[in-house]
Short mmCIF file of C-alpha atoms in Angstrom, two decimals:
data_model
loop_
_atom_site.label_atom_id
_atom_site.label_comp_id
_atom_site.label_asym_id
_atom_site.label_seq_id
_atom_site.Cartn_x
_atom_site.Cartn_y
_atom_site.Cartn_z
CA UNK A 24 8.42 115.22 54.87
CA UNK A 25 10.83 113.10 57.55
CA UNK A 26 12.86 111.42 54.13
CA UNK A 27 13.25 114.94 52.52
CA UNK A 28 14.44 116.33 55.92
CA UNK A 29 16.72 113.35 56.46
CA UNK A 30 18.33 113.67 53.10
CA UNK A 31 18.80 117.38 52.92
CA UNK A 32 20.69 117.25 56.39
CA UNK A 33 22.26 113.88 55.38
CA UNK A 34 23.73 115.81 52.42
CA UNK A 35 24.45 119.16 54.80
CA UNK A 36 26.32 117.22 57.28
CA UNK A 37 28.71 115.36 54.51
CA UNK A 38 29.50 118.49 53.23
CA UNK A 39 31.20 119.98 56.28
CA UNK A 40 34.69 119.07 54.94
CA UNK A 41 34.35 121.39 51.90
CA UNK A 42 33.64 124.45 54.21
CA UNK A 43 36.13 122.71 56.78
CA UNK A 44 37.79 126.53 57.98
CA UNK A 45 34.72 128.05 58.68
CA UNK A 46 33.40 125.15 60.51
CA UNK A 47 36.43 125.08 62.71
CA UNK A 48 36.13 128.56 63.80
CA UNK A 49 32.39 127.96 64.63
CA UNK A 50 34.18 125.15 66.96
CA UNK A 51 36.69 127.27 68.81
CA UNK A 52 34.55 129.56 69.33
CA UNK A 53 32.21 127.62 70.97
CA UNK A 54 34.92 125.80 72.99
CA UNK A 55 36.33 128.83 74.27
CA UNK A 56 32.35 130.24 75.18
CA UNK A 57 31.64 126.45 77.01
CA UNK A 58 35.70 126.09 78.61
CA UNK A 59 35.37 129.48 80.53
CA UNK A 60 31.82 128.82 81.26
CA UNK A 61 32.09 125.69 82.86
CA UNK A 62 35.76 126.20 84.74
CA UNK A 63 34.09 129.44 86.23
CA UNK A 64 31.20 127.31 87.36
CA UNK A 65 33.31 124.58 88.80
CA UNK A 66 35.17 127.07 90.67
CA UNK A 67 32.19 128.81 92.47
CA UNK A 68 30.29 125.49 93.18
CA UNK A 69 33.17 123.92 94.96
CA UNK A 70 34.53 127.26 96.69
CA UNK A 71 30.66 128.37 97.59
CA UNK A 72 30.50 124.18 98.71
CA UNK A 73 33.62 124.25 100.87
CA UNK A 74 32.32 127.27 102.87
CA UNK A 75 29.12 126.04 103.47
CA UNK A 76 29.75 122.42 104.26
CA UNK A 77 32.58 122.99 107.63
CA UNK A 78 30.51 125.44 109.67
CA UNK A 79 29.01 123.66 113.22
CA UNK A 80 25.80 124.94 114.47
CA UNK A 81 27.12 124.88 117.70
CA UNK A 82 29.61 126.80 117.79
CA UNK A 83 30.29 130.73 117.64
CA UNK A 84 33.03 132.98 116.43
CA UNK A 85 33.96 136.21 117.96
CA UNK A 86 35.62 138.99 115.72
CA UNK A 87 36.17 142.62 116.13
CA UNK A 88 33.15 144.81 115.12
CA UNK A 89 32.96 145.26 110.85
CA UNK A 90 35.81 142.92 110.31
CA UNK A 91 33.94 140.20 107.74
CA UNK A 92 37.08 137.59 108.07
CA UNK A 93 39.51 136.67 110.57
CA UNK A 94 42.72 138.10 108.89
CA UNK A 95 41.08 142.14 109.47
CA UNK A 96 40.58 141.37 112.71
CA UNK A 97 42.49 142.12 116.38
CA UNK A 98 40.94 141.36 119.30
CA UNK A 99 42.50 142.25 122.63
CA UNK A 100 44.13 139.26 124.28
CA UNK A 101 41.89 138.97 126.87
CA UNK A 102 38.74 138.86 124.45
CA UNK A 103 39.01 135.08 125.46
CA UNK A 104 38.56 134.90 128.75
CA UNK A 105 35.64 137.63 128.59
CA UNK A 106 33.85 134.92 126.47
CA UNK A 107 34.84 132.01 128.51
CA UNK A 108 32.59 133.40 131.19
CA UNK A 109 29.40 134.66 128.99
CA UNK A 110 26.33 132.10 129.36
CA UNK A 111 25.95 129.01 126.94
CA UNK A 112 29.54 128.17 126.46
CA UNK A 113 30.29 124.27 126.98
CA UNK A 114 32.63 123.13 129.12
CA UNK A 115 34.82 120.39 129.41
CA UNK A 116 35.06 117.24 131.13
CA UNK A 117 37.38 119.21 133.16
CA UNK A 118 35.21 122.08 133.82
CA UNK A 119 37.10 124.30 131.91
CA UNK A 120 35.43 127.04 128.96
CA UNK A 121 35.49 125.17 125.51
CA UNK A 122 36.92 128.42 124.00
CA UNK A 123 39.85 129.22 121.78
CA UNK A 124 41.76 132.12 121.33
CA UNK A 125 43.16 132.03 117.33
CA UNK A 126 46.00 134.08 115.48
CA UNK A 127 46.04 133.11 112.03
CA UNK A 128 49.01 133.57 109.28
CA UNK A 129 50.71 132.44 106.50
CA UNK A 130 53.41 131.02 104.79
CA UNK A 131 54.39 130.04 101.24
CA UNK A 132 55.35 126.37 100.32
CA UNK A 133 55.65 124.61 96.97
CA UNK A 134 53.10 122.07 95.38
CA UNK A 135 54.10 118.82 95.13
CA UNK A 136 51.83 119.03 91.57
CA UNK A 137 53.93 121.80 89.47
CA UNK A 138 56.61 123.40 92.67
CA UNK A 139 54.99 127.01 92.64
CA UNK A 140 54.69 128.17 95.36
CA UNK A 141 50.93 128.88 97.02
CA UNK A 142 50.45 130.25 100.40
CA UNK A 143 49.94 128.23 103.09
CA UNK A 144 47.88 128.52 106.80
CA UNK A 145 49.44 128.89 110.22
CA UNK A 146 46.64 128.94 113.06
CA UNK A 147 47.82 129.63 116.57
CA UNK A 148 45.47 128.01 118.85
CA UNK A 149 44.35 127.77 122.46
CA UNK A 150 44.96 124.86 124.47
CA UNK A 151 41.14 123.97 124.40
CA UNK A 152 41.24 124.25 120.81
CA UNK A 153 40.32 120.04 120.33
CA UNK A 154 37.42 120.46 122.43
CA UNK A 155 36.16 123.34 120.49
CA UNK A 156 36.81 121.65 117.08
CA UNK A 157 36.10 117.98 118.28
CA UNK A 158 36.04 116.82 114.19
CA UNK A 159 40.25 117.52 114.30
CA UNK A 160 41.61 113.68 114.77
CA UNK A 161 45.25 112.98 115.03
CA UNK A 162 45.82 109.92 112.77
CA UNK A 163 49.52 109.95 112.70
CA UNK A 164 52.37 111.69 115.32
CA UNK A 165 51.31 113.31 118.40
CA UNK A 166 50.02 116.46 119.40
CA UNK A 167 52.54 119.83 119.70
CA UNK A 168 53.45 120.75 123.11
CA UNK A 169 52.41 124.51 124.26
CA UNK A 170 55.75 126.70 124.96
CA UNK A 171 57.65 124.62 121.78
CA UNK A 172 58.02 125.23 118.24
CA UNK A 173 56.14 122.47 117.27
CA UNK A 174 52.74 121.96 115.10
CA UNK A 175 50.87 119.55 113.29
CA UNK A 176 49.50 119.39 109.92
CA UNK A 177 46.00 118.93 107.82
CA UNK A 178 45.76 115.82 105.90
CA UNK A 179 45.26 117.59 102.81
CA UNK A 180 47.72 120.20 102.81
CA UNK A 181 50.32 117.46 103.41
CA UNK A 182 49.01 115.75 100.22
CA UNK A 183 48.98 119.20 98.16
CA UNK A 184 52.80 120.41 99.63
CA UNK A 185 55.90 119.54 99.81
CA UNK A 186 58.05 119.33 102.86
CA UNK A 187 54.98 118.64 105.85
CA UNK A 188 56.48 115.09 106.78
CA UNK A 189 56.03 114.54 110.43
CA UNK A 190 59.87 115.44 111.59
CA UNK A 191 60.13 118.20 108.80
CA UNK A 192 61.19 121.56 110.19
CA UNK A 193 58.90 124.65 108.39
CA UNK A 194 60.52 127.95 108.19
CA UNK A 195 58.52 130.65 109.99
CA UNK A 196 59.41 134.30 111.21
CA UNK A 197 62.17 134.26 113.65
CA UNK A 198 62.89 130.42 113.49
CA UNK A 199 61.69 127.04 112.61
CA UNK A 200 58.75 124.99 113.73
CA UNK A 201 58.80 120.82 113.78
CA UNK A 202 56.47 118.80 112.50
CA UNK A 203 55.09 116.52 114.88
CA UNK A 204 51.96 114.96 113.92
CA UNK A 205 49.31 114.38 110.90
CA UNK A 206 45.28 115.83 111.69
CA UNK A 207 42.36 115.31 109.58
CA UNK A 208 38.78 116.56 110.40
CA UNK A 209 36.93 114.71 106.97
CA UNK A 210 36.43 117.96 105.04
CA UNK A 211 37.56 120.85 103.67
CA UNK A 212 39.39 122.50 107.09
CA UNK A 213 42.06 119.45 107.07
CA UNK A 214 44.51 121.82 105.37
CA UNK A 215 47.46 124.36 106.96
CA UNK A 216 49.33 124.15 109.81
CA UNK A 217 48.60 123.99 113.44
CA UNK A 218 50.37 125.67 116.85
CA UNK A 219 50.21 126.46 119.54
CA UNK A 220 48.85 130.76 120.30
CA UNK A 221 51.04 131.75 122.08
CA UNK A 222 54.42 130.58 120.96
CA UNK A 223 52.97 131.44 117.10
CA UNK A 224 51.63 135.20 118.80
CA UNK A 225 55.33 135.63 119.99
CA UNK A 226 57.46 135.04 117.16
CA UNK A 227 55.43 137.50 115.32
CA UNK A 228 55.23 139.98 117.74
CA UNK A 229 51.62 140.15 118.03
CA UNK A 230 49.55 141.93 121.15
CA UNK A 231 46.44 140.90 119.52
CA UNK A 232 44.32 137.64 118.38
CA UNK A 233 42.24 137.74 115.15
CA UNK A 234 39.49 135.71 116.72
CA UNK A 235 38.00 134.05 119.33
CA UNK A 236 36.00 130.64 118.72
CA UNK A 237 33.38 129.29 121.38
CA UNK A 238 31.42 126.01 121.22
CA UNK A 239 27.88 125.88 122.83
CA UNK A 240 25.56 123.85 124.95
CA UNK A 241 23.71 123.33 122.54
CA UNK A 242 23.31 125.61 119.51
CA UNK A 243 19.81 127.46 120.94
CA UNK A 244 22.42 129.11 123.32
CA UNK A 245 23.85 131.37 120.39
CA UNK A 246 21.58 134.21 121.17
CA UNK A 247 22.33 134.10 125.21
CA UNK A 248 25.97 134.35 124.41
CA UNK A 249 25.55 137.21 121.36
CA UNK A 250 23.50 138.96 124.10
CA UNK A 251 25.76 139.18 126.99
CA UNK A 252 28.78 139.82 124.26
CA UNK A 253 27.31 142.82 122.73
CA UNK A 254 26.06 144.23 126.25
CA UNK A 255 29.68 144.31 127.24
CA UNK A 256 31.00 147.94 127.59
CA UNK A 257 34.67 146.95 127.20
CA UNK A 258 34.05 144.73 123.66
CA UNK A 259 33.22 146.04 120.45
CA UNK A 260 33.06 142.73 118.77
CA UNK A 261 30.66 141.47 115.89
CA UNK A 262 29.41 137.25 117.02
CA UNK A 263 28.63 134.78 114.17
CA UNK A 264 26.86 131.22 114.20
CA UNK A 265 29.91 128.99 112.04
CA UNK A 266 27.26 128.36 109.51
CA UNK A 267 26.25 132.55 108.96
CA UNK A 268 30.33 133.06 108.66
CA UNK A 269 30.77 130.61 105.85
CA UNK A 270 27.66 131.79 104.21
CA UNK A 271 28.48 135.06 104.48
CA UNK A 272 31.96 134.43 102.50
CA UNK A 273 29.97 132.43 100.08
CA UNK A 274 27.62 135.21 99.81
CA UNK A 275 30.33 137.34 98.42
CA UNK A 276 32.00 134.71 96.36
CA UNK A 277 28.65 133.76 94.82
CA UNK A 278 28.44 137.62 93.77
CA UNK A 279 31.87 137.32 92.24
CA UNK A 280 31.31 134.11 90.20
CA UNK A 281 27.48 135.57 89.03
CA UNK A 282 29.18 138.46 87.26
CA UNK A 283 32.11 136.56 85.87
CA UNK A 284 29.40 133.99 84.75
CA UNK A 285 27.09 135.88 83.35
CA UNK A 286 28.57 139.04 82.34
CA UNK A 287 31.66 137.52 81.24
CA UNK A 288 30.58 134.65 79.46
CA UNK A 289 27.57 136.50 77.75
CA UNK A 290 29.98 138.94 76.17
CA UNK A 291 31.78 135.59 74.99
CA UNK A 292 28.92 134.09 73.71
CA UNK A 293 27.59 137.42 72.02
CA UNK A 294 31.04 137.18 69.87
CA UNK A 295 30.29 133.18 69.10
CA UNK A 296 27.44 134.16 68.00
CA UNK A 297 28.41 136.75 65.52
CA UNK A 298 30.60 134.68 64.77
CA UNK A 299 28.30 131.88 63.91
CA UNK A 300 25.95 133.86 62.04
CA UNK A 301 28.71 134.97 59.73
CA UNK A 302 30.11 131.54 59.66
CA UNK A 303 26.87 130.07 58.97
CA UNK A 304 25.49 132.85 56.73
CA UNK A 305 28.38 132.03 54.56
CA UNK A 306 28.24 128.48 54.68
CA UNK A 307 24.52 129.16 53.21
CA UNK A 308 25.61 131.46 50.08
CA UNK A 309 28.44 129.25 49.61
CA UNK A 310 25.52 126.09 49.20
CA UNK A 311 22.90 128.69 47.47
CA UNK A 312 22.52 126.84 43.82
CA UNK A 313 22.40 123.40 45.57
CA UNK A 314 19.92 124.25 47.92
CA UNK A 315 17.88 126.03 44.92
CA UNK A 316 18.48 123.05 43.20
CA UNK A 317 16.99 121.10 45.84
CA UNK A 318 13.59 123.35 46.24
CA UNK A 319 13.01 123.18 42.45
CA UNK A 320 13.40 119.22 42.52
CA UNK A 321 10.63 120.08 45.42
CA UNK A 322 12.50 119.62 48.87
CA UNK A 323 10.62 121.45 51.23
CA UNK A 324 11.80 124.97 52.92
CA UNK A 325 11.74 123.19 56.08
CA UNK A 326 14.05 120.48 55.06
CA UNK A 327 16.83 123.36 54.20
CA UNK A 328 16.24 124.78 57.83
CA UNK A 329 16.29 121.46 59.68
CA UNK A 330 19.56 120.77 58.04
CA UNK A 331 21.44 124.15 58.98
CA UNK A 332 20.10 124.21 62.27
CA UNK A 333 21.47 120.32 62.86
CA UNK A 334 24.74 121.42 61.03
CA UNK A 335 25.66 124.17 63.88
CA UNK A 336 24.39 121.85 66.69
CA UNK A 337 26.75 119.50 65.29
CA UNK A 338 29.30 121.82 65.55
CA UNK A 339 28.46 122.61 69.00
CA UNK A 340 28.65 119.25 69.96
CA UNK A 341 32.31 119.34 69.16
CA UNK A 342 32.62 122.83 70.37
CA UNK A 343 31.29 122.01 73.55
CA UNK A 344 33.46 118.71 73.89
CA UNK A 345 36.48 120.11 72.86
CA UNK A 346 35.96 123.37 75.60
CA UNK A 347 34.64 120.64 78.51
CA UNK A 348 37.33 118.57 77.95
CA UNK A 349 40.11 121.97 78.24
CA UNK A 350 38.60 122.86 81.36
CA UNK A 351 38.76 119.57 83.01
CA UNK A 352 42.50 119.14 82.06
CA UNK A 353 43.23 122.78 83.70
CA UNK A 354 40.94 122.82 86.59
CA UNK A 355 39.38 119.09 87.57
CA UNK A 356 41.06 117.66 90.63
CA UNK A 357 42.74 120.85 91.25
CA UNK A 358 42.44 122.59 94.64
CA UNK A 359 42.81 126.63 95.93
CA UNK A 360 43.12 127.35 99.80
CA UNK A 361 40.75 130.00 101.48
CA UNK A 362 40.73 131.46 104.86
CA UNK A 363 38.55 130.07 107.18
CA UNK A 364 37.74 129.73 111.15
CA UNK A 365 39.05 126.35 111.03
CA UNK A 366 42.86 126.98 109.33
CA UNK A 367 42.76 126.96 105.71
CA UNK A 368 40.09 125.45 103.91
CA UNK A 369 41.06 123.49 100.52
CA UNK A 370 38.58 123.55 97.97
CA UNK A 371 38.76 120.82 95.57
CA UNK A 372 37.61 121.62 91.70
CA UNK A 373 35.29 118.79 90.43
CA UNK A 374 33.82 119.02 87.68
CA UNK A 375 29.65 117.85 87.75
CA UNK A 376 27.79 116.49 84.81
CA UNK A 377 25.11 119.25 85.80
CA UNK A 378 27.77 121.72 84.98
CA UNK A 379 28.68 120.37 81.74
CA UNK A 380 25.17 119.86 80.73
CA UNK A 381 24.66 123.87 81.27
CA UNK A 382 27.65 124.34 79.38
CA UNK A 383 26.69 122.15 76.19
CA UNK A 384 22.85 123.99 76.77
CA UNK A 385 24.51 127.37 76.05
CA UNK A 386 26.65 126.05 73.43
CA UNK A 387 23.32 124.36 71.75
CA UNK A 388 21.19 127.80 71.99
CA UNK A 389 24.28 129.70 70.78
CA UNK A 390 24.84 127.78 67.46
CA UNK A 391 20.36 127.17 66.94
CA UNK A 392 20.69 131.18 67.11
CA UNK A 393 22.94 131.53 64.76
CA UNK A 394 22.38 129.21 62.54
CA UNK A 395 17.89 129.88 62.85
CA UNK A 396 18.20 132.91 60.80
CA UNK A 397 20.51 132.24 57.68
CA UNK A 398 18.51 128.94 57.34
CA UNK A 399 15.36 130.90 57.06
CA UNK A 400 16.76 133.38 54.63
CA UNK A 401 18.00 130.21 52.54
CA UNK A 402 14.45 128.73 52.96
CA UNK A 403 12.71 131.85 51.82
CA UNK A 404 15.60 132.95 49.15
CA UNK A 405 13.44 133.52 45.26
CA UNK A 406 14.88 130.44 43.58
CA UNK A 407 15.77 132.81 40.82
CA UNK A 408 17.83 134.54 42.70
CA UNK A 409 19.53 131.50 44.27
CA UNK A 410 20.10 129.65 40.78
CA UNK A 411 21.69 133.04 39.55
CA UNK A 412 24.20 132.78 42.50
CA UNK A 413 27.43 131.07 41.56
#
C-alpha cells in the first residue's frame, strides 16, 4: 500500500509543471491569505505587547472622567496639587510629592528609512517627572532647563526620525526647541520629545493639562489614592493603575485585530478555498484517464486521494513561504508610534516563529479542504466514465 501511495504521489508531483498556470493560481491565493494573516498577527502581538510591557504597578495616572486616553483628557491646572496632597503618594528625597502634570502634543518629522512624515510625540512634564518615572536615564547631553525651549529626545525616536541629534533645533508652535539630551528607558517608551510643561503649554496657549501621574509609596497604596480623589467634590476624574490603563488600550486593539484577523482573513481564506477547489477539480479532470488507468492497473483509491492532497499541501507550502516572505519584507523591523503615558510608544514589528506556524497551518488547512473533495471524487469516479474522458 505504501509503495503504491509513494508511486502515485511521485507521479502527481512530477506532473505539476504541466499544470503550471493552475498551480500558480493556488500558490498566489494562499500567499495572499498567509501574507495578510502573518502581517495582522504581527501587528497585533507587537502593539498589544508593547502596551502591556510599559505600565508600572507603583504608578497611577489621573485623567478627566470619561476620557480613555490622554489626548482626550483636559484637567484643571490645580489637579496636580490636589493629587500631591492625597494619601499614598511617594515623596522625593527632598520631601516633595512625586507627581507630574503633563501636556501631550505632536509634531510631524521625516523618518530616516524613507523620508516620509510621521507623528512624533512631544510631552511637557512637571519638575518631579524624573522622580515619578525613574526608569528614564539620560544617556547623552544634559537635562532640559525649566522655562527654556529645550527638550530631550528618546533614543528610539532619535534612531527613527531625522534631525534629532543633540544640538539640533525642532520647530514647534510659536518657535523652535533645541535638543539638549538623549534619554533611554529600556522599553517602548524611549520615544518622543520631553520638555518643560509650563513652557510647552504657554507656547500652545493651553490652560489645562492632559494628565497627572503619581508614583505611589507602594502598589498597595492605590486604593487609598483613588478613594481620596473620587471623594473630592472639586474633581471629576478617573484614576487608573498604569498597567490597567495600558491594558485598556491593549483590549481595544485586540478587539480591532480580532475582527481584522478572523473576519477579513476568513473571507480571504474562503476565496482561496474556492480557487483551490476549482483548480484541484480541473487538475483531477485533466488527469482522469491517467487516474483511471492507474486504478485499472491495480492502484488503490487511497493512493489517489493521498497524491492529490499531498500535491495541494506542496502548493500550500510554496504559498505560505511566499506570503511569509512578503510579510517579512514589508513589516519585520518596522515600527509604529502609539500614544502612551510616558510619551510616544514605539512598537517594533517582529515576526515570530509562532506567527509563521499559524500562517502555515491556515494555508495547509485551506489546501487540505480544497483538495479533499476532488480527491474523493476522483477515487469514486467509475472506471468506464473516467476512461471515456479525453
